[in-house]
PDB file of C-alpha atoms in Angstrom:
ATOM      1  CA  MET V 836     107.728  79.429 114.598  1.00  0.00           C
ATOM      2  CA  PRO V 837     106.378  76.006 115.876  1.00  0.00           C
ATOM      3  CA  ASN V 838     105.647  73.281 113.121  1.00  0.00           C
ATOM      4  CA  HIS V 839     102.380  71.546 113.793  1.00  0.00           C
ATOM      5  CA  THR V 840     102.605  69.002 111.085  1.00  0.00           C
ATOM      6  CA  SER V 841     103.516  65.463 110.687  1.00  0.00           C
ATOM      7  CA  VAL V 842     104.127  65.966 106.767  1.00  0.00           C
ATOM      8  CA  ASN V 843     107.842  66.719 106.002  1.00  0.00           C
ATOM      9  CA  GLU V 844     107.316  67.011 102.121  1.00  0.00           C
ATOM     10  CA  PHE V 845     104.825  67.434  99.699  1.00  0.00           C
ATOM     11  CA  LEU V 846     104.521  65.676  96.106  1.00  0.00           C
ATOM     12  CA  LEU V 847     103.716  68.164  93.364  1.00  0.00           C
ATOM     13  CA  LEU V 848     101.533  66.333  90.748  1.00  0.00           C
ATOM     14  CA  GLY V 849     102.290  68.796  88.101  1.00  0.00           C
ATOM     15  CA  ILE V 850      99.981  69.814  84.998  1.00  0.00           C
ATOM     16  CA  THR V 851      99.759  66.265  83.501  1.00  0.00           C
ATOM     17  CA  ASP V 852      99.521  62.620  84.520  1.00  0.00           C
ATOM     18  CA  ILE V 853     100.849  61.618  81.166  1.00  0.00           C
ATOM     19  CA  ARG V 854     104.585  60.825  81.438  1.00  0.00           C
ATOM     20  CA  GLU V 855     105.054  60.633  77.635  1.00  0.00           C
ATOM     21  CA  LEU V 856     104.138  64.189  77.483  1.00  0.00           C
ATOM     22  CA  GLU V 857     106.751  65.367  79.951  1.00  0.00           C
ATOM     23  CA  PRO V 858     109.894  65.785  77.818  1.00  0.00           C
ATOM     24  CA  PHE V 859     107.782  67.935  75.371  1.00  0.00           C
ATOM     25  CA  LEU V 860     106.314  70.015  78.007  1.00  0.00           C
ATOM     26  CA  PHE V 861     109.854  70.544  79.514  1.00  0.00           C
ATOM     27  CA  ALA V 862     111.145  71.831  76.039  1.00  0.00           C
ATOM     28  CA  VAL V 863     108.098  73.995  75.737  1.00  0.00           C
ATOM     29  CA  PHE V 864     108.347  75.593  79.240  1.00  0.00           C
ATOM     30  CA  LEU V 865     111.990  75.901  78.984  1.00  0.00           C
ATOM     31  CA  ILE V 866     111.622  78.046  75.680  1.00  0.00           C
ATOM     32  CA  ILE V 867     108.968  80.171  77.390  1.00  0.00           C
ATOM     33  CA  TYR V 868     111.099  80.734  80.498  1.00  0.00           C
ATOM     34  CA  ILE V 869     114.203  81.570  78.375  1.00  0.00           C
ATOM     35  CA  LEU V 870     111.995  84.162  76.367  1.00  0.00           C
ATOM     36  CA  ILE V 871     110.759  85.729  79.652  1.00  0.00           C
ATOM     37  CA  LEU V 872     114.311  86.183  80.951  1.00  0.00           C
ATOM     38  CA  ILE V 873     115.500  87.655  77.653  1.00  0.00           C
ATOM     39  CA  GLY V 874     112.363  89.817  77.046  1.00  0.00           C
ATOM     40  CA  ASN V 875     111.962  91.380  80.440  1.00  0.00           C
ATOM     41  CA  GLY V 876     115.828  91.595  80.783  1.00  0.00           C
ATOM     42  CA  ALA V 877     116.011  93.621  77.675  1.00  0.00           C
ATOM     43  CA  ILE V 878     113.381  96.048  78.878  1.00  0.00           C
ATOM     44  CA  LEU V 879     115.248  96.322  82.409  1.00  0.00           C
ATOM     45  CA  VAL V 880     118.494  96.998  80.406  1.00  0.00           C
ATOM     46  CA  ILE V 881     117.224  99.664  77.984  1.00  0.00           C
ATOM     47  CA  VAL V 882     115.119 101.293  80.756  1.00  0.00           C
ATOM     48  CA  ILE V 883     118.381 101.599  83.049  1.00  0.00           C
ATOM     49  CA  SER V 884     120.940 102.488  80.219  1.00  0.00           C
ATOM     50  CA  ASP V 885     118.878 104.955  78.046  1.00  0.00           C
ATOM     51  CA  SER V 886     118.480 108.320  79.691  1.00  0.00           C
ATOM     52  CA  ARG V 887     115.508 109.170  77.477  1.00  0.00           C
ATOM     53  CA  LEU V 888     113.616 106.484  79.287  1.00  0.00           C
ATOM     54  CA  HIS V 889     114.437 107.881  82.851  1.00  0.00           C
ATOM     55  CA  SER V 890     110.726 108.813  83.388  1.00  0.00           C
ATOM     56  CA  PRO V 891     108.041 107.620  85.912  1.00  0.00           C
ATOM     57  CA  MET V 892     106.299 105.347  83.183  1.00  0.00           C
ATOM     58  CA  TYR V 893     109.377 103.589  82.460  1.00  0.00           C
ATOM     59  CA  PHE V 894     110.611 103.560  86.047  1.00  0.00           C
ATOM     60  CA  PHE V 895     107.466 101.480  86.906  1.00  0.00           C
ATOM     61  CA  LEU V 896     107.781  99.387  83.577  1.00  0.00           C
ATOM     62  CA  GLY V 897     111.250  98.413  84.809  1.00  0.00           C
ATOM     63  CA  ASN V 898     109.746  97.305  88.101  1.00  0.00           C
ATOM     64  CA  LEU V 899     107.124  95.379  86.063  1.00  0.00           C
ATOM     65  CA  SER V 900     109.709  93.478  84.276  1.00  0.00           C
ATOM     66  CA  CYS V 901     111.718  92.678  87.428  1.00  0.00           C
ATOM     67  CA  LEU V 902     108.460  91.340  88.891  1.00  0.00           C
ATOM     68  CA  ASP V 903     107.806  89.217  85.835  1.00  0.00           C
ATOM     69  CA  ILE V 904     111.337  87.719  85.870  1.00  0.00           C
ATOM     70  CA  CYS V 905     111.220  86.978  89.696  1.00  0.00           C
ATOM     71  CA  TYR V 906     107.426  85.819  89.481  1.00  0.00           C
ATOM     72  CA  SER V 907     108.245  83.097  86.825  1.00  0.00           C
ATOM     73  CA  THR V 908     111.328  82.163  88.612  1.00  0.00           C
ATOM     74  CA  VAL V 909     109.425  81.206  91.692  1.00  0.00           C
ATOM     75  CA  THR V 910     107.456  78.188  89.711  1.00  0.00           C
ATOM     76  CA  LEU V 911     109.127  77.461  86.411  1.00  0.00           C
ATOM     77  CA  PRO V 912     112.513  76.009  87.534  1.00  0.00           C
ATOM     78  CA  LYS V 913     110.790  73.742  89.948  1.00  0.00           C
ATOM     79  CA  MET V 914     108.178  72.741  87.468  1.00  0.00           C
ATOM     80  CA  LEU V 915     111.136  72.185  84.617  1.00  0.00           C
ATOM     81  CA  ASP V 916     112.915  69.950  87.324  1.00  0.00           C
ATOM     82  CA  ASN V 917     109.919  67.907  87.993  1.00  0.00           C
ATOM     83  CA  PHE V 918     109.259  67.183  84.312  1.00  0.00           C
ATOM     84  CA  LEU V 919     112.623  65.247  84.277  1.00  0.00           C
ATOM     85  CA  SER V 920     112.444  63.819  87.674  1.00  0.00           C
ATOM     86  CA  THR V 921     110.594  60.758  89.186  1.00  0.00           C
ATOM     87  CA  HIS V 922     110.964  62.284  92.620  1.00  0.00           C
ATOM     88  CA  LYS V 923     108.591  65.199  92.274  1.00  0.00           C
ATOM     89  CA  THR V 924     108.737  66.271  95.916  1.00  0.00           C
ATOM     90  CA  ILE V 925     109.169  69.531  97.656  1.00  0.00           C
ATOM     91  CA  SER V 926     110.013  69.988 101.425  1.00  0.00           C
ATOM     92  CA  PHE V 927     107.519  71.546 103.803  1.00  0.00           C
ATOM     93  CA  VAL V 928     109.754  74.512 104.281  1.00  0.00           C
ATOM     94  CA  GLY V 929     110.350  74.840 100.597  1.00  0.00           C
ATOM     95  CA  CYS V 930     106.694  74.679  99.777  1.00  0.00           C
ATOM     96  CA  ILE V 931     105.838  77.599 102.429  1.00  0.00           C
ATOM     97  CA  ILE V 932     108.834  79.420 100.941  1.00  0.00           C
ATOM     98  CA  GLN V 933     107.439  79.124  97.340  1.00  0.00           C
ATOM     99  CA  LEU V 934     104.033  80.059  98.429  1.00  0.00           C
ATOM    100  CA  HIS V 935     105.327  83.205 100.136  1.00  0.00           C
ATOM    101  CA  PHE V 936     107.258  84.517  97.316  1.00  0.00           C
ATOM    102  CA  PHE V 937     104.465  83.599  94.859  1.00  0.00           C
ATOM    103  CA  HIS V 938     101.868  85.738  96.461  1.00  0.00           C
ATOM    104  CA  PHE V 939     104.542  88.347  97.490  1.00  0.00           C
ATOM    105  CA  LEU V 940     105.374  88.951  93.950  1.00  0.00           C
ATOM    106  CA  GLY V 941     101.742  88.440  92.552  1.00  0.00           C
ATOM    107  CA  SER V 942     100.287  90.891  94.964  1.00  0.00           C
ATOM    108  CA  THR V 943     102.944  93.323  94.293  1.00  0.00           C
ATOM    109  CA  GLU V 944     102.273  93.209  90.751  1.00  0.00           C
ATOM    110  CA  ALA V 945      98.606  93.860  91.255  1.00  0.00           C
ATOM    111  CA  ILE V 946      99.302  96.944  93.156  1.00  0.00           C
ATOM    112  CA  LEU V 947     101.951  98.059  90.771  1.00  0.00           C
ATOM    113  CA  LEU V 948      99.483  97.954  87.962  1.00  0.00           C
ATOM    114  CA  GLY V 949      97.363 100.428  89.905  1.00  0.00           C
ATOM    115  CA  VAL V 950     100.182 102.642  90.533  1.00  0.00           C
ATOM    116  CA  MET V 951     100.920 102.648  86.709  1.00  0.00           C
ATOM    117  CA  ALA V 952      97.393 103.510  86.136  1.00  0.00           C
ATOM    118  CA  PHE V 953      97.739 106.497  88.606  1.00  0.00           C
ATOM    119  CA  ASP V 954     100.994 107.605  86.652  1.00  0.00           C
ATOM    120  CA  ARG V 955      99.124 107.608  83.376  1.00  0.00           C
ATOM    121  CA  PHE V 956      96.187 109.524  84.921  1.00  0.00           C
ATOM    122  CA  MET V 957      98.661 112.189  86.310  1.00  0.00           C
ATOM    123  CA  ALA V 958     100.657 112.463  83.183  1.00  0.00           C
ATOM    124  CA  ILE V 959      97.288 112.862  80.888  1.00  0.00           C
ATOM    125  CA  CYS V 960      95.084 114.913  83.205  1.00  0.00           C
ATOM    126  CA  ASN V 961      97.668 117.082  85.018  1.00  0.00           C
ATOM    127  CA  PRO V 962     100.438 117.247  82.351  1.00  0.00           C
ATOM    128  CA  LEU V 963     101.634 120.677  83.580  1.00  0.00           C
ATOM    129  CA  ARG V 964     102.330 119.590  87.214  1.00  0.00           C
ATOM    130  CA  TYR V 965     103.268 115.982  86.219  1.00  0.00           C
ATOM    131  CA  THR V 966     106.906 116.354  86.621  1.00  0.00           C
ATOM    132  CA  ILE V 967     106.479 118.018  90.079  1.00  0.00           C
ATOM    133  CA  LEU V 968     103.919 115.496  91.313  1.00  0.00           C
ATOM    134  CA  MET V 969     105.540 112.433  89.943  1.00  0.00           C
ATOM    135  CA  ASN V 970     109.121 113.503  90.861  1.00  0.00           C
ATOM    136  CA  HIS V 971     111.957 110.836  91.588  1.00  0.00           C
ATOM    137  CA  GLU V 972     111.252 110.741  95.256  1.00  0.00           C
ATOM    138  CA  VAL V 973     107.539 110.077  94.929  1.00  0.00           C
ATOM    139  CA  CYS V 974     108.172 107.384  92.494  1.00  0.00           C
ATOM    140  CA  LEU V 975     110.575 105.695  94.887  1.00  0.00           C
ATOM    141  CA  CYS V 976     108.197 105.948  97.705  1.00  0.00           C
ATOM    142  CA  LEU V 977     105.339 104.490  95.565  1.00  0.00           C
ATOM    143  CA  ALA V 978     107.512 101.606  94.335  1.00  0.00           C
ATOM    144  CA  ALA V 979     108.767 100.940  97.993  1.00  0.00           C
ATOM    145  CA  ALA V 980     105.307 100.963  99.390  1.00  0.00           C
ATOM    146  CA  THR V 981     104.038  98.530  96.606  1.00  0.00           C
ATOM    147  CA  TRP V 982     106.807  95.949  97.349  1.00  0.00           C
ATOM    148  CA  ILE V 983     106.471  96.179 101.018  1.00  0.00           C
ATOM    149  CA  THR V 984     102.646  95.815 100.964  1.00  0.00           C
ATOM    150  CA  GLY V 985     103.115  92.789  98.810  1.00  0.00           C
ATOM    151  CA  PHE V 986     105.533  91.327 101.101  1.00  0.00           C
ATOM    152  CA  PHE V 987     103.704  91.573 104.362  1.00  0.00           C
ATOM    153  CA  HIS V 988     100.402  90.484 102.620  1.00  0.00           C
ATOM    154  CA  ALA V 989     102.386  87.183 101.541  1.00  0.00           C
ATOM    155  CA  LEU V 990     103.997  86.843 104.943  1.00  0.00           C
ATOM    156  CA  LEU V 991     100.552  86.767 106.523  1.00  0.00           C
ATOM    157  CA  HIS V 992      99.417  83.867 104.361  1.00  0.00           C
ATOM    158  CA  SER V 993     102.605  81.952 104.669  1.00  0.00           C
ATOM    159  CA  ILE V 994     102.630  82.069 108.533  1.00  0.00           C
ATOM    160  CA  MET V 995      99.034  81.026 108.859  1.00  0.00           C
ATOM    161  CA  THR V 996      99.475  78.309 106.219  1.00  0.00           C
ATOM    162  CA  SER V 997     102.570  76.941 107.998  1.00  0.00           C
ATOM    163  CA  ARG V 998     100.712  76.542 111.269  1.00  0.00           C
ATOM    164  CA  LEU V 999      98.028  74.318 109.746  1.00  0.00           C
ATOM    165  CA  THR V1000      98.078  70.662 110.526  1.00  0.00           C
ATOM    166  CA  PHE V1001      98.780  68.185 107.650  1.00  0.00           C
ATOM    167  CA  CYS V1002      98.271  64.697 108.718  1.00  0.00           C
ATOM    168  CA  GLY V1003      97.034  62.889 105.583  1.00  0.00           C
ATOM    169  CA  SER V1004      97.781  62.855 101.856  1.00  0.00           C
ATOM    170  CA  ASN V1005     100.709  65.106 100.906  1.00  0.00           C
ATOM    171  CA  HIS V1006      99.699  65.065  97.150  1.00  0.00           C
ATOM    172  CA  ILE V1007      99.289  68.681  95.710  1.00  0.00           C
ATOM    173  CA  HIS V1008      97.288  68.796  92.620  1.00  0.00           C
ATOM    174  CA  HIS V1009      99.284  71.592  91.158  1.00  0.00           C
ATOM    175  CA  PHE V1010     102.750  72.409  89.683  1.00  0.00           C
ATOM    176  CA  PHE V1011     103.513  74.770  92.716  1.00  0.00           C
ATOM    177  CA  CYS V1012     102.672  75.325  96.352  1.00  0.00           C
ATOM    178  CA  ASP V1013      99.530  77.532  96.262  1.00  0.00           C
ATOM    179  CA  ILE V1014      97.084  78.174  99.240  1.00  0.00           C
ATOM    180  CA  LYS V1015      93.991  76.668  97.822  1.00  0.00           C
ATOM    181  CA  PRO V1016      95.529  73.212  97.184  1.00  0.00           C
ATOM    182  CA  LEU V1017      97.232  73.362 100.604  1.00  0.00           C
ATOM    183  CA  LEU V1018      93.940  74.148 102.363  1.00  0.00           C
ATOM    184  CA  ASP V1019      92.512  71.067 100.749  1.00  0.00           C
ATOM    185  CA  LEU V1020      95.195  68.894 102.472  1.00  0.00           C
ATOM    186  CA  ALA V1021      94.770  70.537 105.966  1.00  0.00           C
ATOM    187  CA  CYS V1022      93.256  68.402 108.688  1.00  0.00           C
ATOM    188  CA  GLY V1023      92.372  71.077 110.998  1.00  0.00           C
ATOM    189  CA  ASN V1024      89.974  74.076 110.960  1.00  0.00           C
ATOM    190  CA  THR V1025      90.823  76.293 107.929  1.00  0.00           C
ATOM    191  CA  GLU V1026      88.072  78.751 108.197  1.00  0.00           C
ATOM    192  CA  LEU V1027      90.424  81.633 109.035  1.00  0.00           C
ATOM    193  CA  ASN V1028      92.689  80.905 106.099  1.00  0.00           C
ATOM    194  CA  GLN V1029      89.740  80.606 103.832  1.00  0.00           C
ATOM    195  CA  TRP V1030      88.616  84.013 105.056  1.00  0.00           C
ATOM    196  CA  MET V1031      91.972  85.580 104.698  1.00  0.00           C
ATOM    197  CA  LEU V1032      92.154  84.355 101.014  1.00  0.00           C
ATOM    198  CA  GLU V1033      88.696  85.601 100.080  1.00  0.00           C
ATOM    199  CA  THR V1034      88.784  88.856 102.051  1.00  0.00           C
ATOM    200  CA  VAL V1035      92.399  89.990 102.355  1.00  0.00           C
ATOM    201  CA  THR V1036      93.664  88.571  99.109  1.00  0.00           C
ATOM    202  CA  GLY V1037      90.419  89.679  97.257  1.00  0.00           C
ATOM    203  CA  THR V1038      90.922  93.107  98.581  1.00  0.00           C
ATOM    204  CA  ILE V1039      94.585  93.262  97.695  1.00  0.00           C
ATOM    205  CA  ALA V1040      93.786  92.007  94.056  1.00  0.00           C
ATOM    206  CA  MET V1041      90.671  93.846  93.477  1.00  0.00           C
ATOM    207  CA  SER V1042      91.249  97.226  94.923  1.00  0.00           C
ATOM    208  CA  PRO V1043      93.884  98.082  92.460  1.00  0.00           C
ATOM    209  CA  PHE V1044      91.682  96.923  89.675  1.00  0.00           C
ATOM    210  CA  PHE V1045      88.707  98.993  90.574  1.00  0.00           C
ATOM    211  CA  PHE V1046      91.162 101.949  91.011  1.00  0.00           C
ATOM    212  CA  ILE V1047      92.467 101.315  87.383  1.00  0.00           C
ATOM    213  CA  LEU V1048      88.998 101.275  86.045  1.00  0.00           C
ATOM    214  CA  LEU V1049      88.296 104.534  87.749  1.00  0.00           C
ATOM    215  CA  SER V1050      91.566 106.127  86.475  1.00  0.00           C
ATOM    216  CA  TYR V1051      90.712 105.132  82.936  1.00  0.00           C
ATOM    217  CA  PHE V1052      87.266 106.482  83.192  1.00  0.00           C
ATOM    218  CA  TYR V1053      88.678 109.990  84.311  1.00  0.00           C
ATOM    219  CA  ILE V1054      91.431 109.745  81.590  1.00  0.00           C
ATOM    220  CA  ILE V1055      88.890 108.966  78.847  1.00  0.00           C
ATOM    221  CA  SER V1056      86.477 111.703  80.223  1.00  0.00           C
ATOM    222  CA  PHE V1057      89.407 114.079  79.900  1.00  0.00           C
ATOM    223  CA  LEU V1058      90.450 113.305  76.733  1.00  0.00           C
ATOM    224  CA  LEU V1059      86.925 113.299  75.306  1.00  0.00           C
ATOM    225  CA  PHE V1060      85.317 116.168  76.936  1.00  0.00           C
ATOM    226  CA  LYS V1061      88.036 118.418  78.482  1.00  0.00           C
ATOM    227  CA  SER V1062      91.037 118.173  76.144  1.00  0.00           C
ATOM    228  CA  ARG V1063      89.348 117.670  72.753  1.00  0.00           C
ATOM    229  CA  SER V1064      92.800 117.421  71.422  1.00  0.00           C
ATOM    230  CA  CYS V1065      93.334 114.606  68.730  1.00  0.00           C
ATOM    231  CA  SER V1066      97.125 114.832  69.162  1.00  0.00           C
ATOM    232  CA  MET V1067      96.900 114.159  72.928  1.00  0.00           C
ATOM    233  CA  LEU V1068      94.380 111.378  72.193  1.00  0.00           C
ATOM    234  CA  GLN V1069      96.791 109.689  69.691  1.00  0.00           C
ATOM    235  CA  LYS V1070      99.744 110.096  72.191  1.00  0.00           C
ATOM    236  CA  ALA V1071      97.763 108.815  75.070  1.00  0.00           C
ATOM    237  CA  LEU V1072      96.094 105.791  73.520  1.00  0.00           C
ATOM    238  CA  PRO V1073      99.025 103.438  72.643  1.00  0.00           C
ATOM    239  CA  THR V1074     100.538 103.492  76.198  1.00  0.00           C
ATOM    240  CA  CYS V1075      97.257 103.330  77.869  1.00  0.00           C
ATOM    241  CA  ALA V1076      96.269 100.552  75.610  1.00  0.00           C
ATOM    242  CA  SER V1077      99.348  98.556  76.286  1.00  0.00           C
ATOM    243  CA  HIS V1078      98.871  98.967  80.160  1.00  0.00           C
ATOM    244  CA  PHE V1079      95.183  97.750  80.032  1.00  0.00           C
ATOM    245  CA  ILE V1080      96.030  94.922  77.730  1.00  0.00           C
ATOM    246  CA  VAL V1081      98.404  93.807  80.483  1.00  0.00           C
ATOM    247  CA  VAL V1082      95.893  94.356  83.373  1.00  0.00           C
ATOM    248  CA  ILE V1083      93.219  92.324  81.422  1.00  0.00           C
ATOM    249  CA  LEU V1084      95.884  89.378  80.872  1.00  0.00           C
ATOM    250  CA  PHE V1085      96.735  89.462  84.637  1.00  0.00           C
ATOM    251  CA  TYR V1086      93.475  89.996  86.234  1.00  0.00           C
ATOM    252  CA  ALA V1087      91.271  87.522  84.167  1.00  0.00           C
ATOM    253  CA  PRO V1088      92.880  84.308  85.601  1.00  0.00           C
ATOM    254  CA  VAL V1089      93.450  85.906  89.090  1.00  0.00           C
ATOM    255  CA  VAL V1090      89.783  86.572  89.256  1.00  0.00           C
ATOM    256  CA  PHE V1091      88.992  83.049  87.967  1.00  0.00           C
ATOM    257  CA  ILE V1092      91.034  81.429  90.699  1.00  0.00           C
ATOM    258  CA  TYR V1093      90.811  83.521  93.833  1.00  0.00           C
ATOM    259  CA  ILE V1094      87.577  85.373  93.613  1.00  0.00           C
ATOM    260  CA  ARG V1095      85.169  82.863  92.523  1.00  0.00           C
ATOM    261  CA  PRO V1096      83.579  80.443  95.356  1.00  0.00           C
ATOM    262  CA  THR V1097      85.578  77.546  96.420  1.00  0.00           C
ATOM    263  CA  SER V1098      82.739  75.334  95.596  1.00  0.00           C
ATOM    264  CA  ASP V1099      83.062  76.088  92.090  1.00  0.00           C
ATOM    265  CA  SER V1100      86.893  75.285  91.958  1.00  0.00           C
ATOM    266  CA  SER V1101      88.335  72.719  89.585  1.00  0.00           C
ATOM    267  CA  MET V1102      92.010  71.543  89.968  1.00  0.00           C
ATOM    268  CA  ASP V1103      92.452  71.322  86.144  1.00  0.00           C
ATOM    269  CA  GLN V1104      90.894  74.913  85.561  1.00  0.00           C
ATOM    270  CA  ASP V1105      93.080  76.295  88.425  1.00  0.00           C
ATOM    271  CA  ARG V1106      96.253  75.010  86.823  1.00  0.00           C
ATOM    272  CA  ILE V1107      95.325  76.296  83.565  1.00  0.00           C
ATOM    273  CA  ALA V1108      94.410  79.625  84.814  1.00  0.00           C
ATOM    274  CA  ALA V1109      97.855  79.613  87.087  1.00  0.00           C
ATOM    275  CA  ILE V1110      99.774  78.955  83.849  1.00  0.00           C
ATOM    276  CA  MET V1111      98.211  81.893  82.335  1.00  0.00           C
ATOM    277  CA  TYR V1112      99.238  84.471  84.852  1.00  0.00           C
ATOM    278  CA  SER V1113     102.502  82.863  86.017  1.00  0.00           C
ATOM    279  CA  VAL V1114     103.716  81.820  82.653  1.00  0.00           C
ATOM    280  CA  VAL V1115     101.920  83.309  79.784  1.00  0.00           C
ATOM    281  CA  THR V1116     101.535  86.856  81.090  1.00  0.00           C
ATOM    282  CA  PRO V1117     105.312  87.341  81.930  1.00  0.00           C
ATOM    283  CA  VAL V1118     106.302  86.280  78.366  1.00  0.00           C
ATOM    284  CA  LEU V1119     103.712  88.529  76.705  1.00  0.00           C
ATOM    285  CA  ASN V1120     104.317  91.701  78.616  1.00  0.00           C
ATOM    286  CA  PRO V1121     107.569  92.768  76.879  1.00  0.00           C
ATOM    287  CA  LEU V1122     106.064  92.023  73.515  1.00  0.00           C
ATOM    288  CA  ILE V1123     102.954  94.133  74.438  1.00  0.00           C
ATOM    289  CA  TYR V1124     105.134  97.062  75.499  1.00  0.00           C
ATOM    290  CA  THR V1125     107.705  96.926  72.798  1.00  0.00           C
ATOM    291  CA  LEU V1126     105.499  96.468  69.721  1.00  0.00           C
ATOM    292  CA  ARG V1127     103.016  99.313  70.958  1.00  0.00           C
ATOM    293  CA  ASN V1128     105.848 101.846  72.098  1.00  0.00           C
ATOM    294  CA  LYS V1129     107.939 103.821  69.923  1.00  0.00           C
ATOM    295  CA  ASP V1130     110.309 104.973  72.638  1.00  0.00           C
ATOM    296  CA  VAL V1131     110.995 101.364  73.734  1.00  0.00           C
ATOM    297  CA  LYS V1132     111.339  99.977  70.208  1.00  0.00           C
ATOM    298  CA  GLY V1133     113.717 102.869  69.424  1.00  0.00           C
ATOM    299  CA  ALA V1134     115.819 102.377  72.416  1.00  0.00           C
ATOM    300  CA  LEU V1135     115.915  98.536  71.757  1.00  0.00           C
ATOM    301  CA  SER V1136     116.952  98.889  68.200  1.00  0.00           C
ATOM    302  CA  LYS V1137     119.772 101.363  69.350  1.00  0.00           C
ATOM    303  CA  VAL V1138     121.093  98.831  71.922  1.00  0.00           C
ATOM    304  CA  ILE V1139     120.987  96.072  69.124  1.00  0.00           C
ATOM    305  CA  ARG V1140     122.784  98.381  66.681  1.00  0.00           C
ATOM    306  CA  LYS V1141     125.438  99.257  69.162  1.00  0.00           C
ATOM    307  CA  LYS V1142     125.999  95.383  69.949  1.00  0.00           C
ATOM    308  CA  LEU V1143     126.276  94.584  66.314  1.00  0.00           C
ATOM    309  CA  SER V1144     128.889  97.502  65.882  1.00  0.00           C
ATOM    310  CA  VAL V1145     130.943  96.210  68.505  1.00  0.00           C
ATOM    311  CA  THR V1146     130.943  92.669  67.203  1.00  0.00           C
TER     312      THR V1146
END
């Protein structure tokens, strides 16, 4: 791939200009990163090890936890390194790689949340055929399609961004390499990149969201008007509520950054929103699912008791 840039590295300005705050922020984000690894890692372990959780819902929950670990790992280690470093640079190639994996994992998570809503729709509205329709092969195909779609969506952005000309400032007003800050630094015509960001990324992000809303509309309609079963309603609400809370936490900052007009952009607002979906959401997801899910809490307590008995 030809490199049409005279900029060999970028300077990540981070989330603050106040050097005195950086040691404190390092400690805060290090703790958050450790909690992300522990919380999502624990869900992965119990979903794999507990045979009672070998169902489509927990298979996709395991995928979500894996995504959250990878998603935060794309940005947080570099952010932590920059807090303690005076040389806050990232190479041009490293910047494109970070951009690729960030959008790869982010778009994959958006699609996965839609797949999880489809799984809940099938489980609640088609309970008798659920195990046949959502068998192991179908779940694997849905998961594979989700990851592959996210990868090629990000590859499109990374290739198009790498072909831009950067001949001026190399200061990125962000804590990681994202498309919008890089487009602000590009010297050439970025209309195609802007169109891709607004149209392609907008479609990848918002299509699952509208599908999720449609799925829950049918679920609520089924529970209220067709099922009329209080026990089914009580059983369905906790898992649906947990999933919907995760959807809101993920989509609120994504819509704020990528869907609103570029003219309304603010670097400070974008950085705060990026922290929400790349740092805060991954650390909250395990809490949302464990606190509201009896099966996960039971499996987790079983693992803890087993570890304590061994020691």
